[in-house]
Amino acid sequence: MGEKITYETIFARSFSRYDQKKLGYGAFLGCLLIALSFCIVFKPYLGPLPVLNMRMSMDVGLNMLRIMDSFSSEKLRGGDISSSMTTIVTETSSSEIEMAEESDTTGTNETISNGTTVINNKNSIQQKEMKTVCHVEESSEFCEMNGDTRVDGKSSTVFMAVDTMVANSSWIIGPYARRGDEEAFKRVTKWSIKSGVDAYEEAPQCDQRHNVPAIIFSTGGYAGNNFHDYTDIVLPLYLTSRQFDGEVKFLITDKNPWWIEKFRNILQKLSRYELVDIDKEVNVHCFTSVIVGLKRYPKELKIDPSKSPYSMKEFRQFLRSAYSLKKENAINMKDNGGKKRPRLLIVSRKSTRAFTNTNAISGMATRLGYEVVVTEVDSHVARVAEMVNSCDVMMGVHGAGLTNMVFLPENAILIQVIPIGGFEWLAKTDFGEPSKDMNLRYIGYKIKTEESSLIQQYPPDHEVLNDPYAVQKRGWYEFKSIYLQKQNVNLDVDRFRATLLRALELLHQ
């Protein structure tokens, strides 16, 4: 029989041993190139499983850790998280939660929820377009969305309408800067923020496109109380919108027309555009950038300049500009040479916590050398701002009217009359501490029991007069009904005289 010729035999006869080795190496390299080509072509469809990427400050304490496995049907903050996602929510006094894909474990790359990669290498250009970042802080909660963002007022929903392969994520937020206050949030509409595959598919078509960013905020909550108007809305709105230098649209939910009218000067100074009552809009508004909620710091009437490009001094300058206030500094009696009297504003009240002997206080102050103005502050902010700004000293019983200290000139003096009832902590938190950041001098005058009208309503041995902390333990509403709503003040003018003299001394410094 002849030799059986096979493929291997022909191959062996056609090439030398050396040539066979070279051909084998070439075939191996060719296979590698083909495999690499497949990886490059299909890489966008083979992304890693998405997780919630978190960044939080190292200097804040951990308050609560909640871990939810989204393989089940659980929800994050009231919204669905799709399958194959493990979510970790960390709540601290200053935390930042970013809905993103899983980071590259071998490098410093970070993949955002629409698939855009942020390269953190020193020699690379960082891209931060098209992402959703929700911040959870002690007193505020807000989300920043960058990309094709669609606002549907009818359903109170904001969609991140980006066609990606990332999993769904949802966030429920009340855009009012007093996080955790259940009573306030009874009057705040909750908004849903959605991103991911379902958000892209559910997102309605745009009816109106805008070429400026938008901010969604509520004028519900405690709006109408002058103190909360400033600490919960006006100051947070300034912190959130000032960066845009007027090139931003305000979408207002829970709109109160009287509130808009009250603060029209401020709103027009922060935005050059007409306000949108988003709850009544039938059109879908589309933006490339939307902020839902407002930034604020935990303390009342406070800006932390170490964490913000702004300060309370700049905020007060902004207010002076908004209302065209002329007086920048309080009178300096040493430089004045006694030619001009310092102006004292006595803030009167018609009902609760009112001075019952205003004429006696005014007469004593006049004899000390003050030019006295007595007025009740109201919702006409422009008039109130001009009046307050013209004065060097402002005094009043603890209450929302003292918030108008924001209009006082630099180095002016605030005198807070503190009623009985254990008000010291509230007086310090609401006005004592904030006044320092405003470059004001602060004097607290704590009345004696004899100066309170409550001595006419309760016997001398009653706990209301002798143990207000026992009343506080029974809850805020009982405390409020007695010490805030039933109490007036009859100042002992001889005792209070020392306080006004102290203010004069400060004006001489």
mmCIF file of C-alpha atoms in Angstrom, residues 55-367:
data_model
loop_
_atom_site.group_PDB
_atom_site.id
_atom_site.type_symbol
_atom_site.label_atom_id
_atom_site.label_comp_id
_atom_site.label_asym_id
_atom_site.label_seq_id
_atom_site.Cartn_x
_atom_site.Cartn_y
_atom_site.Cartn_z
ATOM 1 C CA ARG A 55 -18.469 60.136 48.521
ATOM 2 C CA MET A 56 -18.702 61.679 51.946
ATOM 3 C CA SER A 57 -16.663 64.011 54.079
ATOM 4 C CA MET A 58 -14.230 62.316 56.454
ATOM 5 C CA ASP A 59 -14.751 64.888 59.172
ATOM 6 C CA VAL A 60 -18.417 64.203 59.828
ATOM 7 C CA GLY A 61 -19.886 61.537 62.050
ATOM 8 C CA LEU A 62 -21.838 58.597 60.721
ATOM 9 C CA ASN A 63 -25.439 58.880 61.835
ATOM 10 C CA MET A 64 -27.133 56.011 60.082
ATOM 11 C CA LEU A 65 -26.268 53.291 57.600
ATOM 12 C CA ARG A 66 -28.967 51.564 55.617
ATOM 13 C CA ILE A 67 -28.110 48.751 53.213
ATOM 14 C CA MET A 68 -30.746 47.521 50.818
ATOM 15 C CA ASP A 69 -30.310 44.715 48.306
ATOM 16 C CA SER A 70 -32.187 45.767 45.206
ATOM 17 C CA PHE A 71 -32.370 42.228 43.885
ATOM 18 C CA SER A 72 -35.580 42.308 45.947
ATOM 19 C CA SER A 73 -38.455 44.733 45.406
ATOM 20 C CA GLU A 74 -37.315 47.188 48.062
ATOM 21 C CA LYS A 75 -37.241 50.917 47.344
ATOM 22 C CA LEU A 76 -34.784 53.692 48.042
ATOM 23 C CA ARG A 77 -36.473 56.793 49.470
ATOM 24 C CA GLY A 78 -39.748 55.718 47.955
ATOM 25 C CA GLY A 79 -38.351 54.950 44.496
ATOM 26 C CA ASP A 80 -37.621 51.657 42.760
ATOM 27 C CA ILE A 81 -34.094 50.417 42.350
ATOM 28 C CA SER A 82 -33.752 47.884 39.537
ATOM 29 C CA SER A 83 -32.401 44.359 39.888
ATOM 30 C CA SER A 84 -28.715 43.505 40.207
ATOM 31 C CA MET A 85 -28.013 46.679 42.239
ATOM 32 C CA THR A 86 -26.847 46.772 45.832
ATOM 33 C CA THR A 87 -27.484 50.192 47.333
ATOM 34 C CA ILE A 88 -25.760 51.689 50.371
ATOM 35 C CA VAL A 89 -27.179 54.930 51.712
ATOM 36 C CA THR A 90 -25.049 56.727 54.270
ATOM 37 C CA GLU A 91 -26.624 59.651 56.099
ATOM 38 C CA THR A 92 -24.272 62.055 57.814
ATOM 39 C CA SER A 93 -24.348 65.721 58.696
ATOM 40 C CA SER A 94 -22.751 66.350 55.309
ATOM 41 C CA SER A 95 -22.877 63.533 52.800
ATOM 42 C CA GLU A 96 -23.014 63.276 49.038
ATOM 43 C CA ILE A 97 -24.704 60.385 47.273
ATOM 44 C CA GLU A 98 -23.975 59.885 43.597
ATOM 45 C CA MET A 99 -26.024 57.481 41.493
ATOM 46 C CA ALA A 100 -23.300 55.899 39.376
ATOM 47 C CA GLU A 101 -21.942 52.734 37.879
ATOM 48 C CA GLU A 102 -19.370 50.646 39.706
ATOM 49 C CA SER A 103 -15.924 52.220 39.734
ATOM 50 C CA ASP A 104 -13.033 50.558 37.952
ATOM 51 C CA THR A 105 -11.368 48.555 40.741
ATOM 52 C CA THR A 106 -7.985 48.736 39.047
ATOM 53 C CA GLY A 107 -7.807 52.480 38.664
ATOM 54 C CA THR A 108 -9.340 55.796 39.622
ATOM 55 C CA ASN A 109 -11.957 55.992 36.891
ATOM 56 C CA GLU A 110 -15.550 56.701 37.881
ATOM 57 C CA THR A 111 -18.514 55.841 35.658
ATOM 58 C CA ILE A 112 -21.532 58.087 35.976
ATOM 59 C CA SER A 113 -25.158 56.968 35.656
ATOM 60 C CA ASN A 114 -25.402 57.716 31.945
ATOM 61 C CA GLY A 115 -22.231 55.830 31.095
ATOM 62 C CA THR A 116 -19.894 58.839 30.854
ATOM 63 C CA THR A 117 -16.545 58.038 32.453
ATOM 64 C CA VAL A 118 -14.844 60.558 34.706
ATOM 65 C CA ILE A 119 -11.089 59.957 34.473
ATOM 66 C CA ASN A 120 -9.337 61.087 37.624
ATOM 67 C CA ASN A 121 -5.790 60.562 36.355
ATOM 68 C CA LYS A 122 -3.719 63.729 36.660
ATOM 69 C CA ASN A 123 -3.025 63.922 32.929
ATOM 70 C CA SER A 124 -6.620 63.340 31.838
ATOM 71 C CA ILE A 125 -9.475 65.751 31.157
ATOM 72 C CA GLN A 126 -12.393 65.251 33.563
ATOM 73 C CA GLN A 127 -15.868 65.008 32.092
ATOM 74 C CA LYS A 128 -18.850 65.512 34.386
ATOM 75 C CA GLU A 129 -21.716 65.869 31.960
ATOM 76 C CA MET A 130 -24.947 63.933 32.306
ATOM 77 C CA LYS A 131 -25.118 62.771 35.876
ATOM 78 C CA THR A 132 -27.360 62.951 38.919
ATOM 79 C CA VAL A 133 -25.924 63.749 42.344
ATOM 80 C CA CYS A 134 -28.181 63.866 45.403
ATOM 81 C CA HIS A 135 -26.873 65.438 48.591
ATOM 82 C CA VAL A 136 -28.215 64.525 52.031
ATOM 83 C CA GLU A 137 -27.198 66.945 54.765
ATOM 84 C CA GLU A 138 -28.363 67.672 58.288
ATOM 85 C CA SER A 139 -30.875 70.373 57.362
ATOM 86 C CA SER A 140 -31.211 70.059 53.606
ATOM 87 C CA GLU A 141 -31.550 67.617 50.757
ATOM 88 C CA PHE A 142 -31.051 68.518 47.120
ATOM 89 C CA CYS A 143 -30.261 66.851 43.818
ATOM 90 C CA GLU A 144 -28.191 68.214 40.927
ATOM 91 C CA MET A 145 -28.909 66.851 37.449
ATOM 92 C CA ASN A 146 -26.756 67.592 34.428
ATOM 93 C CA GLY A 147 -27.808 66.360 30.992
ATOM 94 C CA ASP A 148 -31.099 66.031 29.123
ATOM 95 C CA THR A 149 -33.374 66.808 32.083
ATOM 96 C CA ARG A 150 -37.157 66.995 31.692
ATOM 97 C CA VAL A 151 -39.458 68.525 34.290
ATOM 98 C CA ASP A 152 -43.068 67.338 34.349
ATOM 99 C CA GLY A 153 -45.052 69.515 36.737
ATOM 100 C CA LYS A 154 -48.230 67.454 36.363
ATOM 101 C CA SER A 155 -46.613 64.419 37.986
ATOM 102 C CA SER A 156 -44.003 66.333 40.071
ATOM 103 C CA THR A 157 -41.273 64.302 38.372
ATOM 104 C CA VAL A 158 -37.855 65.143 36.974
ATOM 105 C CA PHE A 159 -36.462 62.718 34.376
ATOM 106 C CA MET A 160 -32.813 62.283 33.389
ATOM 107 C CA ALA A 161 -33.643 61.299 29.800
ATOM 108 C CA VAL A 162 -30.381 59.653 28.688
ATOM 109 C CA ASP A 163 -30.346 56.467 26.594
ATOM 110 C CA THR A 164 -27.935 54.231 28.519
ATOM 111 C CA MET A 165 -27.604 50.665 29.728
ATOM 112 C CA VAL A 166 -27.402 51.643 33.408
ATOM 113 C CA ALA A 167 -29.893 50.435 35.958
ATOM 114 C CA ASN A 168 -32.822 52.494 37.172
ATOM 115 C CA SER A 169 -32.572 54.747 40.186
ATOM 116 C CA SER A 170 -35.145 56.947 41.878
ATOM 117 C CA TRP A 171 -35.118 59.564 44.596
ATOM 118 C CA ILE A 172 -37.974 61.319 46.416
ATOM 119 C CA ILE A 173 -37.271 64.825 47.679
ATOM 120 C CA GLY A 174 -39.198 67.683 49.265
ATOM 121 C CA PRO A 175 -37.514 70.843 47.898
ATOM 122 C CA TYR A 176 -37.641 72.787 51.174
ATOM 123 C CA ALA A 177 -34.548 73.449 53.277
ATOM 124 C CA ARG A 178 -35.620 72.160 56.663
ATOM 125 C CA ARG A 179 -34.971 68.455 56.363
ATOM 126 C CA GLY A 180 -36.428 66.267 59.102
ATOM 127 C CA ASP A 181 -39.164 68.681 60.210
ATOM 128 C CA GLU A 182 -42.301 66.610 59.657
ATOM 129 C CA GLU A 183 -44.659 69.462 60.463
ATOM 130 C CA ALA A 184 -43.110 71.718 57.825
ATOM 131 C CA PHE A 185 -43.154 68.986 55.175
ATOM 132 C CA LYS A 186 -46.902 68.501 55.506
ATOM 133 C CA ARG A 187 -47.105 71.599 53.307
ATOM 134 C CA VAL A 188 -44.337 70.650 50.845
ATOM 135 C CA THR A 189 -44.917 68.748 47.593
ATOM 136 C CA LYS A 190 -42.616 65.764 47.161
ATOM 137 C CA TRP A 191 -40.818 65.410 43.837
ATOM 138 C CA SER A 192 -39.598 62.227 42.191
ATOM 139 C CA ILE A 193 -36.222 62.158 40.442
ATOM 140 C CA LYS A 194 -35.637 59.325 37.983
ATOM 141 C CA SER A 195 -32.689 58.201 35.894
ATOM 142 C CA GLY A 196 -31.699 55.046 34.034
ATOM 143 C CA VAL A 197 -33.280 52.919 31.316
ATOM 144 C CA ASP A 198 -36.870 53.267 32.549
ATOM 145 C CA ALA A 199 -36.482 57.027 32.993
ATOM 146 C CA TYR A 200 -35.370 57.327 29.378
ATOM 147 C CA GLU A 201 -38.325 55.282 28.179
ATOM 148 C CA GLU A 202 -40.868 57.047 30.445
ATOM 149 C CA ALA A 203 -39.616 60.591 29.890
ATOM 150 C CA PRO A 204 -42.234 62.718 28.123
ATOM 151 C CA GLN A 205 -41.424 64.724 25.023
ATOM 152 C CA CYS A 206 -40.212 68.295 25.492
ATOM 153 C CA ASP A 207 -42.731 71.084 24.977
ATOM 154 C CA GLN A 208 -40.358 73.889 25.932
ATOM 155 C CA ARG A 209 -36.574 73.874 25.857
ATOM 156 C CA HIS A 210 -34.536 76.332 27.913
ATOM 157 C CA ASN A 211 -30.904 77.329 27.522
ATOM 158 C CA VAL A 212 -30.384 78.258 31.192
ATOM 159 C CA PRO A 213 -30.332 76.069 34.330
ATOM 160 C CA ALA A 214 -33.383 75.684 36.587
ATOM 161 C CA ILE A 215 -33.910 75.462 40.341
ATOM 162 C CA ILE A 216 -37.008 73.828 41.818
ATOM 163 C CA PHE A 217 -37.944 74.970 45.336
ATOM 164 C CA SER A 218 -41.028 75.169 47.537
ATOM 165 C CA THR A 219 -42.658 78.177 49.179
ATOM 166 C CA GLY A 220 -44.656 75.875 51.439
ATOM 167 C CA GLY A 221 -43.406 74.671 54.818
ATOM 168 C CA TYR A 222 -43.234 77.520 57.318
ATOM 169 C CA ALA A 223 -43.337 80.240 54.652
ATOM 170 C CA GLY A 224 -45.142 83.269 56.046
ATOM 171 C CA ASN A 225 -43.169 83.282 59.289
ATOM 172 C CA ASN A 226 -40.545 85.966 58.734
ATOM 173 C CA PHE A 227 -37.790 84.001 60.462
ATOM 174 C CA HIS A 228 -38.411 80.880 58.376
ATOM 175 C CA ASP A 229 -38.821 82.938 55.221
ATOM 176 C CA TYR A 230 -35.172 83.912 55.506
ATOM 177 C CA THR A 231 -33.499 80.892 57.112
ATOM 178 C CA ASP A 232 -35.449 78.224 55.152
ATOM 179 C CA ILE A 233 -35.931 79.878 51.754
ATOM 180 C CA VAL A 234 -34.283 83.250 51.047
ATOM 181 C CA LEU A 235 -30.795 82.441 52.353
ATOM 182 C CA PRO A 236 -30.742 78.876 50.887
ATOM 183 C CA LEU A 237 -31.982 80.246 47.553
ATOM 184 C CA TYR A 238 -29.152 82.777 47.584
ATOM 185 C CA LEU A 239 -26.609 80.013 48.310
ATOM 186 C CA THR A 240 -27.983 77.815 45.527
ATOM 187 C CA SER A 241 -28.575 80.365 42.777
ATOM 188 C CA ARG A 242 -25.965 83.086 43.237
ATOM 189 C CA GLN A 243 -23.410 81.101 41.219
ATOM 190 C CA PHE A 244 -25.497 81.618 38.056
ATOM 191 C CA ASP A 245 -25.410 85.431 38.255
ATOM 192 C CA GLY A 246 -29.067 85.751 37.259
ATOM 193 C CA GLU A 247 -28.901 83.244 34.394
ATOM 194 C CA VAL A 248 -31.225 80.719 36.041
ATOM 195 C CA LYS A 249 -34.951 79.990 36.053
ATOM 196 C CA PHE A 250 -36.942 79.453 39.245
ATOM 197 C CA LEU A 251 -39.568 76.699 39.099
ATOM 198 C CA ILE A 252 -41.697 77.175 42.198
ATOM 199 C CA THR A 253 -43.768 74.407 43.724
ATOM 200 C CA ASP A 254 -46.408 75.099 46.418
ATOM 201 C CA LYS A 255 -46.419 78.652 45.110
ATOM 202 C CA ASN A 256 -47.765 81.319 47.470
ATOM 203 C CA PRO A 257 -48.437 84.524 45.488
ATOM 204 C CA TRP A 258 -48.164 86.705 48.598
ATOM 205 C CA TRP A 259 -44.722 85.243 49.330
ATOM 206 C CA ILE A 260 -43.580 85.990 45.788
ATOM 207 C CA GLU A 261 -44.809 89.564 46.117
ATOM 208 C CA LYS A 262 -43.131 89.980 49.519
ATOM 209 C CA PHE A 263 -39.714 88.983 48.206
ATOM 210 C CA ARG A 264 -40.023 90.171 44.607
ATOM 211 C CA ASN A 265 -36.919 92.387 44.862
ATOM 212 C CA ILE A 266 -34.774 89.468 45.979
ATOM 213 C CA LEU A 267 -36.166 87.058 43.390
ATOM 214 C CA GLN A 268 -35.585 89.536 40.575
ATOM 215 C CA LYS A 269 -32.038 90.138 41.790
ATOM 216 C CA LEU A 270 -31.268 86.395 41.701
ATOM 217 C CA SER A 271 -32.991 85.569 38.390
ATOM 218 C CA ARG A 272 -33.523 87.594 35.226
ATOM 219 C CA TYR A 273 -36.385 85.353 34.119
ATOM 220 C CA GLU A 274 -40.072 85.118 34.827
ATOM 221 C CA LEU A 275 -40.990 82.751 37.644
ATOM 222 C CA VAL A 276 -42.683 79.474 36.690
ATOM 223 C CA ASP A 277 -45.527 78.057 38.793
ATOM 224 C CA ILE A 278 -44.459 74.530 37.941
ATOM 225 C CA ASP A 279 -47.413 72.825 39.662
ATOM 226 C CA LYS A 280 -49.805 74.407 37.139
ATOM 227 C CA GLU A 281 -47.688 73.781 34.035
ATOM 228 C CA VAL A 282 -49.131 71.402 31.455
ATOM 229 C CA ASN A 283 -46.016 71.717 29.307
ATOM 230 C CA VAL A 284 -42.908 69.613 29.876
ATOM 231 C CA HIS A 285 -39.917 71.909 30.439
ATOM 232 C CA CYS A 286 -36.486 70.682 29.371
ATOM 233 C CA PHE A 287 -33.110 71.874 30.626
ATOM 234 C CA THR A 288 -29.486 70.788 30.483
ATOM 235 C CA SER A 289 -29.111 71.402 34.219
ATOM 236 C CA VAL A 290 -31.624 71.275 37.090
ATOM 237 C CA ILE A 291 -31.239 71.563 40.864
ATOM 238 C CA VAL A 292 -34.123 70.202 42.932
ATOM 239 C CA GLY A 293 -34.104 71.627 46.465
ATOM 240 C CA LEU A 294 -31.926 74.258 48.119
ATOM 241 C CA LYS A 295 -28.543 74.263 49.845
ATOM 242 C CA ARG A 296 -28.275 75.410 53.446
ATOM 243 C CA TYR A 297 -26.108 74.975 56.517
ATOM 244 C CA PRO A 298 -27.406 73.294 59.692
ATOM 245 C CA LYS A 299 -27.332 76.435 61.857
ATOM 246 C CA GLU A 300 -29.980 79.119 61.500
ATOM 247 C CA LEU A 301 -29.195 82.151 59.306
ATOM 248 C CA LYS A 302 -25.705 80.819 58.745
ATOM 249 C CA ILE A 303 -23.201 80.570 55.906
ATOM 250 C CA ASP A 304 -20.005 78.633 56.532
ATOM 251 C CA PRO A 305 -17.377 80.514 54.482
ATOM 252 C CA SER A 306 -14.988 77.556 54.767
ATOM 253 C CA LYS A 307 -17.462 75.469 52.733
ATOM 254 C CA SER A 308 -18.977 78.159 50.542
ATOM 255 C CA PRO A 309 -17.693 80.847 48.172
ATOM 256 C CA TYR A 310 -20.078 83.245 49.948
ATOM 257 C CA SER A 311 -20.435 84.690 53.457
ATOM 258 C CA MET A 312 -23.080 86.404 55.566
ATOM 259 C CA LYS A 313 -21.312 89.679 54.902
ATOM 260 C CA GLU A 314 -21.777 89.169 51.144
ATOM 261 C CA PHE A 315 -25.384 88.113 51.682
ATOM 262 C CA ARG A 316 -26.091 91.345 53.567
ATOM 263 C CA GLN A 317 -24.371 93.347 50.853
ATOM 264 C CA PHE A 318 -26.623 91.585 48.352
ATOM 265 C CA LEU A 319 -29.699 92.612 50.366
ATOM 266 C CA ARG A 320 -28.525 96.226 50.547
ATOM 267 C CA SER A 321 -28.160 96.196 46.781
ATOM 268 C CA ALA A 322 -31.560 94.544 46.217
ATOM 269 C CA TYR A 323 -33.330 97.228 48.278
ATOM 270 C CA SER A 324 -31.002 100.158 47.455
ATOM 271 C CA LEU A 325 -30.103 100.698 51.128
ATOM 272 C CA LYS A 326 -27.805 103.628 51.721
ATOM 273 C CA LYS A 327 -26.371 103.164 55.202
ATOM 274 C CA GLU A 328 -23.436 100.756 55.277
ATOM 275 C CA ASN A 329 -22.036 101.431 58.771
ATOM 276 C CA ALA A 330 -23.597 102.293 62.113
ATOM 277 C CA ILE A 331 -22.801 105.636 63.695
ATOM 278 C CA ASN A 332 -19.470 105.993 65.496
ATOM 279 C CA MET A 333 -20.128 108.346 68.396
ATOM 280 C CA LYS A 334 -16.437 108.983 68.943
ATOM 281 C CA ASP A 335 -16.015 110.334 65.417
ATOM 282 C CA ASN A 336 -19.421 112.011 65.467
ATOM 283 C CA GLY A 337 -18.527 114.351 68.302
ATOM 284 C CA GLY A 338 -22.068 114.262 69.649
ATOM 285 C CA LYS A 339 -23.472 116.134 66.664
ATOM 286 C CA LYS A 340 -25.898 113.387 65.699
ATOM 287 C CA ARG A 341 -28.032 111.144 67.887
ATOM 288 C CA PRO A 342 -27.935 107.383 67.366
ATOM 289 C CA ARG A 343 -31.233 105.989 66.096
ATOM 290 C CA LEU A 344 -32.960 103.344 68.215
ATOM 291 C CA LEU A 345 -35.642 101.164 66.615
ATOM 292 C CA ILE A 346 -38.138 99.616 69.041
ATOM 293 C CA VAL A 347 -39.891 96.717 67.302
ATOM 294 C CA SER A 348 -43.457 96.682 68.591
ATOM 295 C CA ARG A 349 -45.981 93.867 68.344
ATOM 296 C CA LYS A 350 -49.762 94.088 68.411
ATOM 297 C CA SER A 351 -50.578 90.838 70.148
ATOM 298 C CA THR A 352 -48.292 88.340 71.843
ATOM 299 C CA ARG A 353 -44.871 89.232 73.284
ATOM 300 C CA ALA A 354 -45.693 92.907 72.979
ATOM 301 C CA PHE A 355 -44.212 95.709 75.071
ATOM 302 C CA THR A 356 -46.989 96.996 77.337
ATOM 303 C CA ASN A 357 -45.077 100.170 78.304
ATOM 304 C CA THR A 358 -43.591 101.304 75.000
ATOM 305 C CA ASN A 359 -44.037 105.008 75.839
ATOM 306 C CA ALA A 360 -42.038 104.646 79.050
ATOM 307 C CA ILE A 361 -39.231 102.830 77.233
ATOM 308 C CA SER A 362 -39.186 105.448 74.480
ATOM 309 C CA GLY A 363 -39.097 108.331 76.953
ATOM 310 C CA MET A 364 -36.209 106.850 78.912
ATOM 311 C CA ALA A 365 -34.230 106.177 75.724
ATOM 312 C CA THR A 366 -34.784 109.726 74.509
ATOM 313 C CA ARG A 367 -33.438 111.104 77.781
#
